[in-house]
Structure formats: C-alpha cells, structure tokens
Short mmCIF file of C-alpha atoms in Angstrom, two decimals:
data_model
loop_
_atom_site.label_atom_id
_atom_site.label_comp_id
_atom_site.label_asym_id
_atom_site.label_seq_id
_atom_site.Cartn_x
_atom_site.Cartn_y
_atom_site.Cartn_z
CA MET A 1 -120.60 -94.18 128.84
CA GLU A 2 -124.09 -95.38 128.84
CA GLU A 3 -127.10 -94.28 130.42
CA ARG A 4 -130.09 -96.38 130.98
CA ILE A 5 -133.95 -95.42 131.97
CA ILE A 6 -135.37 -98.17 134.15
CA THR A 7 -138.88 -97.85 135.73
CA CYS A 8 -139.21 -97.87 139.37
CA ILE A 9 -141.65 -100.32 140.65
CA ASN A 10 -141.47 -99.44 144.58
CA CYS A 11 -145.12 -97.32 143.98
CA PRO A 12 -147.33 -95.94 142.10
CA MET A 13 -145.45 -92.98 141.38
CA GLY A 14 -143.44 -94.89 138.28
CA CYS A 15 -140.76 -92.83 138.57
CA ARG A 16 -138.58 -93.00 135.33
CA VAL A 17 -134.66 -93.26 136.75
CA THR A 18 -131.79 -92.47 134.47
CA VAL A 19 -128.85 -94.63 135.79
CA ARG A 20 -125.18 -93.53 133.89
CA LEU A 21 -122.86 -96.68 133.54
CA GLU A 22 -119.07 -96.60 133.08
CA ASN A 23 -117.12 -99.30 132.25
CA GLY A 24 -120.07 -101.55 134.24
CA THR A 25 -120.19 -99.32 137.03
CA VAL A 26 -122.47 -97.20 138.09
CA THR A 27 -121.78 -93.52 138.20
CA GLN A 28 -124.90 -91.73 138.96
CA VAL A 29 -128.54 -92.43 139.47
CA SER A 30 -130.72 -89.97 138.83
CA GLY A 31 -135.19 -88.91 138.64
CA ASN A 32 -135.81 -91.19 141.79
CA THR A 33 -137.68 -89.12 144.18
CA CYS A 34 -136.71 -91.75 147.46
CA LYS A 35 -133.85 -93.88 148.36
CA ARG A 36 -136.17 -97.21 147.18
CA GLY A 37 -135.87 -96.08 143.91
CA GLU A 38 -132.01 -95.16 143.85
CA SER A 39 -131.23 -98.74 144.94
CA TYR A 40 -134.01 -100.66 143.30
CA ALA A 41 -132.31 -98.62 139.93
CA ARG A 42 -128.79 -100.06 140.60
CA GLN A 43 -129.70 -103.79 141.23
CA GLU A 44 -132.16 -103.75 137.98
CA VAL A 45 -129.50 -102.30 136.03
CA VAL A 46 -126.49 -104.20 137.04
CA GLU A 47 -128.46 -107.72 137.73
CA PRO A 48 -132.16 -107.78 137.51
CA LEU A 49 -133.49 -110.17 140.14
CA ARG A 50 -137.38 -111.87 140.11
CA MET A 51 -139.80 -114.25 142.37
CA VAL A 52 -140.70 -116.86 139.91
CA THR A 53 -143.78 -118.47 140.73
CA ALA A 54 -145.47 -122.00 139.21
CA VAL A 55 -146.98 -125.11 139.70
CA VAL A 56 -146.47 -128.38 139.37
CA PRO A 57 -148.49 -131.42 138.82
CA VAL A 58 -149.04 -133.86 140.59
CA GLU A 59 -149.67 -137.67 141.02
CA GLY A 60 -152.81 -138.79 141.35
CA SER A 61 -154.30 -135.46 141.12
CA VAL A 62 -155.75 -132.56 139.18
CA LEU A 63 -154.72 -129.70 141.59
CA PRO A 64 -151.04 -128.87 141.06
CA LEU A 65 -148.94 -127.55 143.54
CA SER A 66 -148.16 -124.36 143.67
CA VAL A 67 -143.90 -123.91 143.87
CA LYS A 68 -141.79 -120.04 144.46
CA THR A 69 -138.48 -119.23 144.28
CA ALA A 70 -137.53 -119.37 148.27
CA ALA A 71 -135.61 -116.18 146.98
CA PRO A 72 -135.60 -113.81 143.83
CA ILE A 73 -133.09 -115.19 141.18
CA PRO A 74 -131.60 -113.45 137.89
CA LYS A 75 -133.88 -112.66 135.14
CA ALA A 76 -131.73 -114.18 132.60
CA LEU A 77 -132.35 -117.19 134.42
CA ILE A 78 -136.50 -117.43 134.34
CA ALA A 79 -136.83 -119.65 131.21
CA ASP A 80 -134.17 -122.05 132.12
CA CYS A 81 -136.05 -122.46 136.00
CA MET A 82 -139.08 -123.05 134.10
CA ARG A 83 -137.99 -125.44 131.77
CA CYS A 84 -136.13 -127.19 134.74
CA LEU A 85 -139.94 -127.16 136.36
CA SER A 86 -142.08 -128.48 133.58
CA GLY A 87 -140.29 -131.98 133.63
CA LEU A 88 -141.21 -132.88 136.78
CA SER A 89 -144.03 -133.85 138.78
CA VAL A 90 -143.83 -134.96 142.78
CA GLN A 91 -145.66 -136.92 145.12
CA PRO A 92 -147.53 -136.14 147.66
CA PRO A 93 -147.73 -135.93 151.20
CA ILE A 94 -145.72 -132.20 150.43
CA ALA A 95 -145.85 -129.72 153.82
CA ALA A 96 -145.43 -125.79 152.52
CA GLY A 97 -142.08 -125.11 152.45
CA SER A 98 -140.34 -128.15 151.64
CA VAL A 99 -137.76 -128.31 149.32
CA VAL A 100 -139.37 -129.19 145.40
CA VAL A 101 -135.97 -128.29 143.75
CA ALA A 102 -132.64 -127.61 145.62
CA ASN A 103 -130.34 -124.47 143.88
CA ILE A 104 -132.18 -124.47 140.99
CA CYS A 105 -130.11 -123.88 137.33
CA GLY A 106 -127.28 -123.45 139.78
CA THR A 107 -128.43 -119.75 141.61
CA GLY A 108 -127.90 -121.36 145.29
CA VAL A 109 -132.09 -120.37 145.63
CA ASP A 110 -134.18 -123.51 146.34
CA VAL A 111 -138.01 -124.15 145.18
CA ILE A 112 -140.11 -124.40 147.73
CA ALA A 113 -143.83 -125.53 147.67
CA THR A 114 -146.26 -122.68 148.69
CA ARG A 115 -148.81 -125.22 149.81
CA SER A 116 -149.12 -128.65 151.93
CA VAL A 117 -150.68 -131.75 149.87
CA ALA A 118 -152.21 -134.67 152.10
CA ALA A 119 -150.93 -137.77 151.89
CA VAL A 120 -153.36 -139.55 149.04
CA SER A 121 -155.58 -142.18 151.36
CA ALA A 122 -156.19 -145.44 150.01
CA MET B 1 -184.64 -129.62 155.37
CA ILE B 2 -181.61 -129.16 158.82
CA GLU B 3 -182.87 -126.03 160.39
CA ILE B 4 -179.75 -124.64 162.69
CA LYS B 5 -179.39 -121.58 164.66
CA ARG B 6 -176.07 -120.30 164.91
CA ASP B 7 -174.65 -116.37 166.27
CA ILE B 8 -173.48 -115.89 163.29
CA VAL B 9 -173.64 -117.23 159.64
CA ILE B 10 -170.36 -116.02 157.27
CA ILE B 11 -171.02 -116.54 153.52
CA GLY B 12 -168.06 -117.05 152.15
CA GLY B 13 -164.11 -118.66 153.17
CA GLY B 14 -162.32 -116.88 151.18
CA PRO B 15 -159.58 -114.04 152.78
CA ALA B 16 -162.73 -111.69 153.66
CA GLY B 17 -164.81 -114.72 155.36
CA LEU B 18 -161.94 -116.35 157.62
CA ALA B 19 -160.47 -112.46 158.78
CA ALA B 20 -164.34 -112.38 160.01
CA ALA B 21 -164.55 -115.69 161.90
CA ILE B 22 -161.63 -115.08 163.20
CA ALA B 23 -162.34 -112.14 164.79
CA ALA B 24 -166.04 -113.29 165.88
CA ARG B 25 -164.32 -115.54 167.73
CA GLU B 26 -161.92 -113.90 169.42
CA ALA B 27 -164.76 -112.04 170.51
CA GLY B 28 -166.00 -114.65 172.08
CA ILE B 29 -168.40 -115.83 169.58
CA THR B 30 -168.54 -119.98 169.73
CA SER B 31 -171.57 -120.44 167.48
CA LEU B 32 -170.75 -119.09 164.61
CA THR B 33 -170.88 -121.46 160.45
CA VAL B 34 -168.15 -119.96 157.63
CA LEU B 35 -170.29 -121.13 154.36
CA GLU B 36 -167.93 -121.59 151.30
CA ARG B 37 -169.01 -123.05 147.78
CA GLU B 38 -165.84 -124.06 146.93
CA ALA B 39 -163.88 -127.42 147.82
CA GLU B 40 -161.40 -125.78 149.96
CA PRO B 41 -161.67 -122.08 152.14
CA GLY B 42 -159.11 -119.33 150.40
CA GLY B 43 -161.39 -118.25 148.10
CA ILE B 44 -158.82 -116.55 144.69
CA LEU B 45 -156.18 -116.59 146.57
CA ARG B 46 -155.81 -120.39 146.23
CA GLN B 47 -155.20 -119.96 142.87
CA CYS B 48 -153.03 -116.68 143.00
CA ILE B 49 -149.82 -117.98 143.19
CA HIS B 50 -147.88 -115.21 141.97
CA ASN B 51 -146.16 -113.20 145.42
CA GLY B 52 -146.96 -109.78 146.28
CA PHE B 53 -149.70 -110.38 148.83
CA GLY B 54 -149.08 -110.12 153.40
CA LEU B 55 -146.63 -106.97 153.11
CA HIS B 56 -148.33 -105.07 154.80
CA ARG B 57 -150.04 -107.09 157.24
CA PHE B 58 -147.28 -110.08 157.64
CA GLY B 59 -144.21 -107.73 156.80
CA GLU B 60 -143.42 -110.37 154.42
CA GLU B 61 -144.01 -110.75 150.66
CA MET B 62 -146.16 -114.09 150.28
CA THR B 63 -148.19 -116.13 147.55
CA GLY B 64 -152.04 -116.54 147.51
CA PRO B 65 -151.64 -119.85 148.91
CA GLU B 66 -149.18 -119.38 151.59
CA TYR B 67 -151.80 -116.13 152.69
CA ALA B 68 -154.59 -118.16 152.97
CA GLN B 69 -153.04 -121.04 154.96
CA ARG B 70 -152.47 -118.24 157.76
CA ASP B 71 -156.35 -117.81 158.32
CA ILE B 72 -156.95 -120.78 157.26
CA ASP B 73 -154.75 -122.76 160.09
CA LYS B 74 -155.30 -120.01 161.88
CA ALA B 75 -159.48 -120.53 162.36
CA ARG B 76 -158.69 -124.33 162.14
CA GLU B 77 -157.32 -123.95 165.46
CA MET B 78 -160.06 -121.65 167.28
CA GLY B 79 -162.34 -124.67 166.14
CA ILE B 80 -164.34 -122.35 163.68
CA GLU B 81 -166.51 -124.85 161.80
CA ILE B 82 -165.57 -123.54 157.45
CA LEU B 83 -168.25 -126.06 155.83
CA CYS B 84 -167.10 -126.42 152.20
CA ASP B 85 -169.14 -127.67 149.17
CA THR B 86 -171.94 -125.44 150.76
CA THR B 87 -173.55 -122.97 147.96
CA VAL B 88 -175.83 -120.37 149.62
CA LEU B 89 -178.92 -119.73 148.00
CA SER B 90 -180.27 -117.57 149.63
CA VAL B 91 -179.99 -114.72 152.29
CA GLU B 92 -183.55 -113.08 154.13
CA ALA B 93 -183.30 -109.99 156.27
CA ASP B 94 -184.32 -112.15 158.91
CA HIS B 95 -181.02 -113.66 159.21
CA THR B 96 -182.07 -116.87 157.21
CA ALA B 97 -179.80 -118.33 155.18
CA THR B 98 -180.30 -121.40 152.54
CA CYS B 99 -177.91 -123.57 151.21
CA VAL B 100 -177.27 -126.58 150.14
CA SER B 101 -174.76 -129.02 149.93
CA PRO B 102 -173.82 -132.63 148.94
CA ALA B 103 -173.44 -133.77 152.23
CA HIS B 104 -175.90 -132.22 154.00
CA GLY B 105 -178.53 -131.50 151.87
CA LEU B 106 -180.85 -128.06 151.75
CA THR B 107 -179.75 -126.43 155.11
CA VAL B 108 -181.62 -123.58 156.47
CA TYR B 109 -179.25 -121.37 159.17
CA HIS B 110 -181.23 -118.58 162.02
CA ALA B 111 -178.61 -116.72 162.58
CA GLY B 112 -177.93 -113.33 165.38
CA ALA B 113 -176.28 -111.86 162.10
CA VAL B 114 -174.81 -112.52 158.74
CA ILE B 115 -171.57 -110.98 157.38
CA LEU B 116 -171.44 -111.07 153.78
CA ALA B 117 -167.85 -112.28 152.54
CA MET B 118 -168.69 -114.22 148.85
CA GLY B 119 -166.05 -111.23 146.92
CA CYS B 120 -166.55 -109.81 143.53
CA ARG B 121 -166.86 -111.77 139.90
CA GLU B 122 -164.69 -110.46 136.29
CA ARG B 123 -166.98 -108.24 134.40
CA PRO B 124 -167.35 -110.61 131.07
CA ARG B 125 -167.71 -110.09 127.65
CA GLY B 126 -171.20 -109.80 127.28
CA ALA B 127 -170.87 -105.92 129.39
CA LEU B 128 -168.31 -105.19 126.87
CA GLY B 129 -170.59 -105.15 123.60
CA THR B 130 -167.64 -106.57 121.91
CA PRO B 131 -168.71 -107.28 118.41
CA GLY B 132 -167.76 -110.75 116.49
CA THR B 133 -168.53 -114.14 116.58
CA ARG B 134 -169.31 -116.05 119.66
CA CYS B 135 -166.67 -118.55 119.27
CA ALA B 136 -164.59 -120.27 122.19
CA GLY B 137 -160.87 -118.83 123.15
CA ILE B 138 -163.14 -116.49 125.09
CA TYR B 139 -161.85 -115.89 128.90
CA THR B 140 -161.33 -114.04 131.68
CA ALA B 141 -158.19 -113.64 132.88
CA GLY B 142 -159.49 -115.33 135.69
CA SER B 143 -160.72 -118.21 134.75
CA ALA B 144 -157.56 -118.65 132.85
CA GLN B 145 -155.94 -118.72 135.67
CA LYS B 146 -158.37 -121.05 137.92
CA PHE B 147 -157.18 -123.60 134.43
CA ILE B 148 -154.12 -123.30 134.48
CA ASN B 149 -153.20 -123.00 137.99
CA LEU B 150 -156.01 -125.22 139.89
CA GLU B 151 -156.59 -127.26 136.78
CA SER B 152 -153.36 -128.36 135.37
CA LEU B 153 -154.67 -127.33 131.71
CA MET B 154 -153.40 -124.71 128.71
CA PRO B 155 -156.21 -122.29 127.94
CA GLY B 156 -154.44 -121.81 124.37
CA ARG B 157 -151.02 -121.20 122.76
CA ARG B 158 -151.30 -117.74 121.14
CA VAL B 159 -153.23 -114.86 123.27
CA VAL B 160 -154.80 -111.49 123.43
CA ILE B 161 -155.35 -109.66 126.21
CA LEU B 162 -157.98 -107.17 126.01
CA GLY B 163 -157.39 -105.23 129.71
CA SER B 164 -154.35 -104.14 131.65
CA GLY B 165 -155.95 -104.33 135.28
CA ASP B 166 -153.59 -106.10 137.21
CA ILE B 167 -155.13 -109.74 136.87
CA GLY B 168 -154.41 -109.71 132.98
CA LEU B 169 -150.99 -108.26 133.45
CA ILE B 170 -150.35 -111.58 135.53
CA MET B 171 -151.90 -113.53 133.33
CA ALA B 172 -149.89 -112.15 130.73
CA ARG B 173 -146.49 -114.02 132.02
CA ARG B 174 -148.32 -116.66 133.25
CA MET B 175 -149.20 -118.23 129.81
CA THR B 176 -146.14 -116.79 128.71
CA LEU B 177 -143.99 -118.39 131.30
CA GLN B 178 -146.14 -121.88 130.97
CA GLY B 179 -144.92 -121.87 126.85
CA ALA B 180 -148.18 -119.39 125.20
CA LYS B 181 -146.76 -116.47 122.94
CA VAL B 182 -149.13 -113.17 124.09
CA LEU B 183 -148.63 -111.27 121.01
CA ALA B 184 -150.38 -107.97 122.84
CA CYS B 185 -151.84 -106.43 125.86
CA VAL B 186 -154.75 -103.92 125.44
CA GLU B 187 -155.76 -101.06 127.04
CA LEU B 188 -158.75 -98.50 126.15
CA MET B 189 -158.03 -95.98 128.51
CA PRO B 190 -154.46 -93.88 127.72
CA TYR B 191 -153.16 -96.10 131.10
CA SER B 192 -152.78 -98.96 132.67
CA SER B 193 -154.75 -99.87 135.82
CA GLY B 194 -152.01 -102.16 136.68
CA LEU B 195 -149.38 -101.69 139.11
CA ASN B 196 -146.19 -100.07 137.99
CA ARG B 197 -144.20 -103.26 138.91
CA ASN B 198 -147.02 -105.58 136.93
CA ILE B 199 -146.10 -103.82 133.79
CA VAL B 200 -142.26 -104.16 134.54
CA GLN B 201 -142.43 -107.46 135.23
CA CYS B 202 -145.21 -109.37 133.47
CA LEU B 203 -145.32 -106.84 130.04
CA GLU B 204 -141.93 -105.46 130.02
CA ASP B 205 -139.61 -108.74 130.80
CA TYR B 206 -140.53 -110.42 128.39
CA GLY B 207 -141.63 -107.91 125.82
CA ILE B 208 -144.90 -108.27 125.22
CA PRO B 209 -146.61 -105.09 123.45
CA LEU B 210 -148.62 -102.61 125.17
CA TYR B 211 -151.85 -100.99 123.45
CA LEU B 212 -152.48 -97.61 125.39
CA SER B 213 -155.92 -95.97 124.01
CA HIS B 214 -156.89 -99.47 122.22
CA THR B 215 -158.95 -101.87 122.45
CA VAL B 216 -160.90 -104.91 120.06
CA THR B 217 -162.93 -104.11 117.66
CA ASN B 218 -164.27 -107.75 116.14
CA VAL B 219 -163.53 -111.41 116.87
CA GLU B 220 -163.16 -114.18 114.48
CA GLY B 221 -163.55 -118.07 114.26
CA ARG B 222 -166.61 -120.10 113.94
CA GLU B 223 -165.85 -123.11 116.40
CA ARG B 224 -162.47 -121.29 118.02
CA LEU B 225 -161.33 -118.23 117.97
CA THR B 226 -158.65 -117.42 114.73
CA GLY B 227 -158.32 -113.93 115.27
CA VAL B 228 -158.63 -110.14 116.62
CA THR B 229 -158.69 -107.02 115.28
CA VAL B 230 -157.23 -104.05 117.55
CA ALA B 231 -158.05 -100.34 116.94
CA LYS B 232 -157.07 -97.14 118.24
CA VAL B 233 -159.55 -95.24 120.24
CA ASP B 234 -159.90 -91.30 119.77
CA GLU B 235 -160.43 -88.79 122.90
CA HIS B 236 -163.90 -90.67 123.91
CA ARG B 237 -163.16 -94.24 123.13
CA ARG B 238 -164.60 -94.73 119.62
CA PRO B 239 -162.43 -96.68 117.83
CA VAL B 240 -160.48 -94.68 114.81
CA PRO B 241 -160.77 -95.98 111.41
CA GLY B 242 -157.82 -97.17 109.45
CA THR B 243 -156.05 -97.61 112.57
CA GLU B 244 -156.95 -101.76 112.78
CA ILE B 245 -154.26 -103.73 113.19
CA HIS B 246 -154.75 -107.74 112.72
CA PHE B 247 -153.48 -110.20 114.78
CA ASP B 248 -154.06 -113.86 114.96
CA CYS B 249 -154.03 -115.97 118.11
CA ASP B 250 -156.20 -119.12 119.75
CA THR B 251 -157.36 -117.21 122.76
CA LEU B 252 -158.68 -113.46 124.45
CA LEU B 253 -158.15 -113.34 127.72
CA LEU B 254 -160.35 -110.16 129.00
CA SER B 255 -159.41 -108.22 132.16
CA VAL B 256 -161.94 -105.68 131.95
CA GLY B 257 -162.96 -105.26 135.46
CA LEU B 258 -164.53 -106.41 138.89
CA ILE B 259 -167.98 -106.47 140.13
CA PRO B 260 -168.95 -106.54 143.83
CA GLU B 261 -171.44 -110.39 143.32
CA ASN B 262 -174.22 -109.12 145.61
CA GLU B 263 -176.78 -111.36 144.28
CA LEU B 264 -177.39 -112.34 148.07
CA SER B 265 -177.39 -109.26 149.10
CA LYS B 266 -180.26 -108.45 147.23
CA GLY B 267 -182.37 -110.63 148.07
CA ALA B 268 -182.18 -109.56 151.63
CA GLY B 269 -183.01 -106.46 150.67
CA VAL B 270 -179.20 -104.79 151.35
CA THR B 271 -178.85 -101.54 150.26
CA LEU B 272 -176.55 -101.19 147.19
CA SER B 273 -174.50 -98.25 146.44
CA PRO B 274 -174.83 -97.50 142.56
CA THR B 275 -170.51 -96.07 142.82
CA THR B 276 -168.88 -99.25 144.43
CA SER B 277 -171.71 -102.12 143.56
CA GLY B 278 -171.65 -103.03 147.37
CA ALA B 279 -173.89 -102.27 150.24
CA VAL B 280 -174.51 -99.17 152.01
CA VAL B 281 -172.47 -99.36 155.00
CA ASP B 282 -171.75 -97.89 158.38
CA ASP B 283 -168.27 -97.39 160.20
CA SER B 284 -169.13 -100.91 161.94
CA LEU B 285 -169.48 -101.74 158.27
CA GLN B 286 -173.39 -103.04 158.76
CA THR B 287 -175.70 -102.75 156.28
CA SER B 288 -178.83 -101.37 155.86
CA VAL B 289 -180.56 -104.31 157.15
CA PRO B 290 -179.65 -104.73 160.67
CA GLY B 291 -177.23 -107.14 162.04
CA ILE B 292 -176.34 -108.10 158.53
CA PHE B 293 -172.58 -107.25 157.55
CA ALA B 294 -170.37 -106.76 154.83
CA CYS B 295 -166.52 -107.14 154.52
CA GLY B 296 -163.84 -107.35 151.58
CA ASN B 297 -164.62 -107.60 147.88
CA VAL B 298 -168.15 -108.12 148.22
CA LEU B 299 -168.49 -104.68 149.98
CA HIS B 300 -166.17 -103.02 147.50
CA VAL B 301 -163.25 -104.26 144.98
CA HIS B 302 -159.60 -104.25 147.09
CA ASP B 303 -156.57 -103.55 144.85
CA LEU B 304 -154.61 -105.45 148.33
CA VAL B 305 -155.52 -108.11 150.60
CA ASP B 306 -154.29 -107.32 153.28
CA PHE B 307 -156.76 -104.33 153.50
CA VAL B 308 -159.54 -106.71 152.59
CA SER B 309 -158.20 -108.75 155.89
CA ASP B 310 -158.17 -105.52 157.95
CA GLU B 311 -161.75 -104.69 156.86
CA SER B 312 -162.67 -107.97 157.64
CA PHE B 313 -161.80 -108.66 161.64
CA ARG B 314 -163.56 -105.04 161.62
CA ALA B 315 -167.30 -106.27 160.57
CA GLY B 316 -166.59 -109.88 162.50
CA LYS B 317 -165.70 -107.49 165.94
CA MET B 318 -168.42 -105.19 165.24
CA ALA B 319 -171.48 -108.40 164.08
CA ALA B 320 -169.78 -110.09 167.64
CA ALA B 321 -170.85 -106.68 169.67
CA TYR B 322 -174.38 -106.96 167.56
CA VAL B 323 -175.07 -110.16 168.49
CA ARG B 324 -174.23 -109.54 172.06
CA GLY B 325 -176.27 -106.55 172.05
CA SER B 326 -173.24 -104.32 173.13
CA LEU B 327 -173.64 -101.95 169.38
CA ALA B 328 -173.81 -98.79 169.58
CA ALA B 329 -176.55 -97.45 167.55
CA GLY B 330 -176.59 -93.71 167.59
CA ALA B 331 -177.28 -90.69 165.45
CA GLU B 332 -175.91 -91.56 161.71
CA LEU B 333 -174.28 -88.58 159.28
CA PRO B 334 -173.90 -89.48 155.51
CA VAL B 335 -170.42 -89.22 154.62
CA ARG B 336 -170.32 -88.41 150.51
CA ASP B 337 -168.05 -87.94 147.46
CA GLY B 338 -166.76 -84.40 146.93
CA PRO B 339 -164.72 -83.37 143.99
CA GLY B 340 -161.71 -86.54 142.51
CA VAL B 341 -163.53 -88.66 144.89
CA ARG B 342 -164.83 -91.98 144.07
CA GLY B 343 -166.78 -94.74 146.73
CA VAL B 344 -165.91 -93.90 149.91
CA VAL B 345 -167.17 -96.80 152.57
CA PRO B 346 -168.03 -96.67 154.67
CA GLN B 347 -171.16 -93.87 153.37
CA LYS B 348 -172.32 -93.50 157.16
CA LEU B 349 -170.83 -92.54 160.35
CA ARG B 350 -172.77 -92.68 164.10
CA LEU B 351 -172.46 -90.97 166.13
CA PRO B 352 -170.31 -90.31 168.66
CA VAL B 353 -166.74 -90.56 166.79
CA GLU B 354 -164.88 -92.57 169.24
CA GLU B 355 -162.39 -94.74 167.65
CA GLU B 356 -160.40 -94.10 164.48
CA VAL B 357 -162.70 -94.29 161.00
CA ARG B 358 -160.49 -95.34 158.07
CA LEU B 359 -162.38 -93.43 154.80
CA MET B 360 -161.61 -95.51 151.91
CA PHE B 361 -162.08 -94.39 147.80
CA ARG B 362 -160.75 -94.70 144.22
CA PRO B 363 -159.36 -91.04 143.06
CA ASP B 364 -161.30 -90.42 139.96
CA ALA B 365 -157.82 -89.52 138.62
CA VAL B 366 -154.26 -89.26 138.62
CA TYR B 367 -153.20 -86.70 140.80
CA LYS B 368 -149.25 -85.60 142.28
CA ASN B 369 -149.09 -84.08 145.14
CA ALA B 370 -152.74 -83.74 146.02
CA THR B 371 -154.01 -83.28 149.47
CA VAL B 372 -157.15 -85.63 150.59
CA VAL B 373 -159.43 -83.29 153.02
CA VAL B 374 -162.67 -84.65 155.18
CA THR B 375 -164.79 -81.54 156.01
CA ALA B 376 -167.90 -81.22 158.11
CA GLY B 377 -169.74 -77.79 156.60
CA GLU B 378 -166.87 -75.71 156.76
CA THR B 379 -164.88 -77.57 159.83
CA VAL B 380 -161.24 -79.64 158.74
CA LEU B 381 -161.48 -82.66 160.07
CA ALA B 382 -158.79 -84.83 158.66
CA ARG B 383 -156.01 -83.47 155.76
CA LYS B 384 -153.57 -86.03 154.06
CA ARG B 385 -151.04 -85.34 151.99
CA SER B 386 -149.35 -87.82 148.48
CA LEU B 387 -147.03 -88.16 146.67
CA ILE B 388 -149.66 -89.86 144.38
CA LEU B 389 -153.23 -90.70 144.05
CA THR B 390 -154.60 -92.81 141.03
CA PRO B 391 -157.63 -94.71 140.19
CA GLY B 392 -155.66 -97.74 139.98
CA GLU B 393 -154.94 -97.75 144.28
CA MET B 394 -157.43 -97.58 146.91
CA ALA B 395 -157.12 -94.10 149.09
CA VAL B 396 -156.86 -94.12 152.40
CA ILE B 397 -157.51 -91.69 155.05
CA PRO B 398 -157.60 -91.96 158.61
CA LEU B 399 -160.03 -90.38 161.06
CA LYS B 400 -159.34 -89.73 164.40
CA PRO B 401 -161.72 -90.21 167.37
CA GLN B 402 -163.06 -86.45 168.16
CA GLU B 403 -166.28 -84.25 168.46
CA ILE B 404 -168.18 -83.74 164.95
CA PRO B 405 -170.07 -80.22 164.86
CA SER B 406 -173.13 -80.55 163.74
CA CYS B 407 -173.64 -80.87 159.97
CA ASP B 408 -175.45 -82.21 156.88
CA GLY B 409 -173.01 -84.68 156.44
CA LEU B 410 -169.37 -84.75 155.90
CA THR B 411 -167.54 -84.75 152.91
CA VAL B 412 -163.80 -86.42 150.91
CA HIS B 413 -162.44 -84.84 148.08
CA ILE B 414 -158.71 -83.73 146.68
CA GLU B 415 -157.47 -81.21 146.58
CA ARG B 416 -154.73 -80.30 143.54
CA GLY B 417 -151.05 -79.61 144.39
CA ASN B 418 -149.46 -77.48 142.60
CA ASN B 419 -148.52 -80.15 139.65
#
C-alpha cells in the first residue's frame, strides 16, 4: 500500500488530500473538503496533467508568438514539449488558434497560437 | 498643438480601459477615445502568456493574449478609437488630458468625462531597502516577463526570486522552462501570497524550494550580480544572525507587490486612499473630482482580470450617464473598514441604493469559516460566509438594493468562525 499527499489547487483552501493506492489503484481519498478536491487528487496521483505555454520566435520580428497546448498534457512530457518547441520558428501571417505543432510529443494534443501575427508588409 | 473635444477620454488601453470603452459605447457614447502608451492595446495581458484568465467571465481558461484579444476585437468592431504610442502627460480636474505621440505630436483633449485606467506598477528595489551593491541583474518579475515574452531576451541563467506573489511564481516556471536554473523563491512572510495552484505548478513541479520567513540580506557583484545572501527572519521580520544561506546567481527577480499607478490622478487633484493607494470612489466609480472615474488596477490591485473587466464595464456605463447628465448625485454615506478588513472599494455609497453594489476588500489575515458582515449602525445589511478568506484573494460581498437606516456610515467587518 502506498500513501500520497496532494495539495489541492482548486481554491485558496489548499486542502492536503491523502490518497491511498494499492498496486497503482486508488482505494481511498481523504482530507478533501469538496468533490473537486477528490477528482483532482485522483487525477494527480495517476497521471498529473499540465497546460504548457511558451513563446516561439517569429521570423523578421522581435515580438515572439505566444503558444499553448490546446489541452493539458502529461506533466512528465513538459520538458520534451519545450525541447520540441525550442528549435522552432514561425513565419507570419499566423491566425490565433492555428496549429503550430500538431500532436506534440505524441500526446495527441496540438500546440496552437494564442495571438495573431499580421503578414509582414513589404 | 491640436485640440480635440470628446465625450469620454479613457487613459489606458489594457483590460480596464477596453472594458470601460466598450461599456460606454454600448451606453450610446460615440465620441470616445482610448489613449494607450504602448504600441498595441491589451496592457499587461500581452505579456501574461500563461493560462488561467477568463474563467469567471467567459467560463473558459484562456491565456492573457487571448483574453485581451476578445476585448480588442469587440472594441474595433464597435468602431472605438484606440490611439497607441500615445503617452498622457497630465490630466486636469476640468477633464483636460494632454498627451504626446510620434504620429500627432502634442494633443490636448477636452472631455466630458475622463476614465482613469492606467493599471499598476511593480514595487521596485529602491522601495525595499535591500543592502548591497547596485549591480546589473536585478529586475522586477514583470520586467523579466516582458523581456522573455515580448522581446525574446533572456534576463539571466541562475536565478533567485524575492517575493512569492503570483508574478514571481509564474516567472520561476517561465525562467525554468526557458533553460534557467531557479535556485530559490524567498518569502518574507510565513505564508505565500500566491495561489496554491501556482505554488504547486510553478515551484513544486520543478523542485524549486520556497523559503518562507526568509529575506535577501545582501546583494553582491560589481558590474553584474554574482550572488545573494538569504537569511531567516524572526516574528518581527528581522534577519536572524547565523541563518544565512548564500546563493551564487546572476539574476534576482523581485515580486514584492504592486502599486496603483496614480501620478496622473494626483495631478488632477483626485483624492487617494492611503490603504489601497488608489482613488477614493463612490459606487459609480466616480472619484472625488466630478466626472473623473477610475477602474481596474489603478483603483485597487485585483487578482483576477475578470473582476477588472466587471468593474470597468460599470465605470464606462456610469461615465456615459454622467456625460448625459443622468448620473444621480444624492446624499453619500462612507463605507469603512471594520475589524479584519482592509481597503473596501467603493469607499462611498450614493443614496438611495437602487442596484446591487459589490463591496470589495482584502482580509488582513487568513480566516477560516468566517463571515463577512456589512452593518449600518446596529443593523446588519448583508452577511456572507466563506470557507476561507486570505489576503492573497480579494473578497467580495454584494449589497442588495435596500433601505439604509439613518446612520453615519456603513462598516464591513469579518466575524471569526469557530476555526
């Protein structure tokens, strides 16, 4: 049996939630004040997920392009995701919401632009 | 010099200014200009590339640029004039705003009403009295954020962060993801003022230690920062000898508080509150100078942009009413801070109370299972229970339209729970 303590992030209460695991399966959750705490702690011990946001250089501009993963990805893949983005640069025009990297690190999640960049006027 | 007449002039094109402009336009004001110092509207949101914005207002989690773009698009759709690269030099009590821009030179606006929406600035090193040399490599967290996210520059490689406010936490993660080594986050108080979410996702996720009840006691380096000394503080926040830890680092980021940016307001003769450092306003968000309104972080520092937008919509609507002469001016009652409460906004209430007023403030400490109470003399006007109240999160208590008994003012206080 394994026991892990998770700080809930859903509100300023910051409940210390204790999760009991048997062979990788959650058997008991305690210490949470509300349901959100329970579902967060369950997810967090099994597979923690995070949104990743970053910037990517834009050719011909000092102002980089801000990007995000379209959905949270496994926390363990954040470093890989950043490495994949670090070699990249993009060419305007770019529309907000357009895909910058499809299926990043095999997560099934796209990295998308969070702002638009106008075409460079000649 | 050009002179221009407008019904409403809005100083600042960040989330507050944009929301105020949209609301004023919706209220039928077409003669309206937003003056923005930067090259693009959007304010601080432009550099806040992380997510977590918009949950209250749009029911979805957005990044800063995405949130700003919604308002920018709406304002443009409505034909609202936003002048960028335009710095306002002064605002007068007679609603004159003088500004300069490369495109138009010196311009003087004569407005029916002025909305102050200049936001806030970070508390700088000079305000801290940190000892040591005056070397390069010391930045406010927001400046570092601007360097990385808007100018593609990396401020340093080995970093210590002083202050655990949300911007400092966000920058701990940002610097780490960009390849820097963040050695420590140092907080003077025994608790962090940042969100739990940021403590977990910006520090713990990357194994960055948080030193509570610690501060920076020395800064070393001739040209560039080479190291800082951190020490534990006692209950009077004085460094405890013998507890010093030395960090070799080239960068010190400061995340030690935000101050409303009220230089222009002072020039206009607007009365400021010593508690919020923002204007004293009534429930229409009108300052002590008739026809000058204030909203967003220039009024009081918010935690959530959603609340900034909400407040600013109201300011825009009320300024429009003022211009049309339909803003009711009646008797006013002061709203005071009671035990546990700091910096209630608005500080004045116009009578009668005909629509719901949201009273906002910061608790002076952490309270669990406490109740916020609004009283007029002996009469209780509103009560609201909360599982938790913390200084890091603005508290709100709505006051319903109601008869206010004769009294010399309202008081908001926190009633402790049994925990």
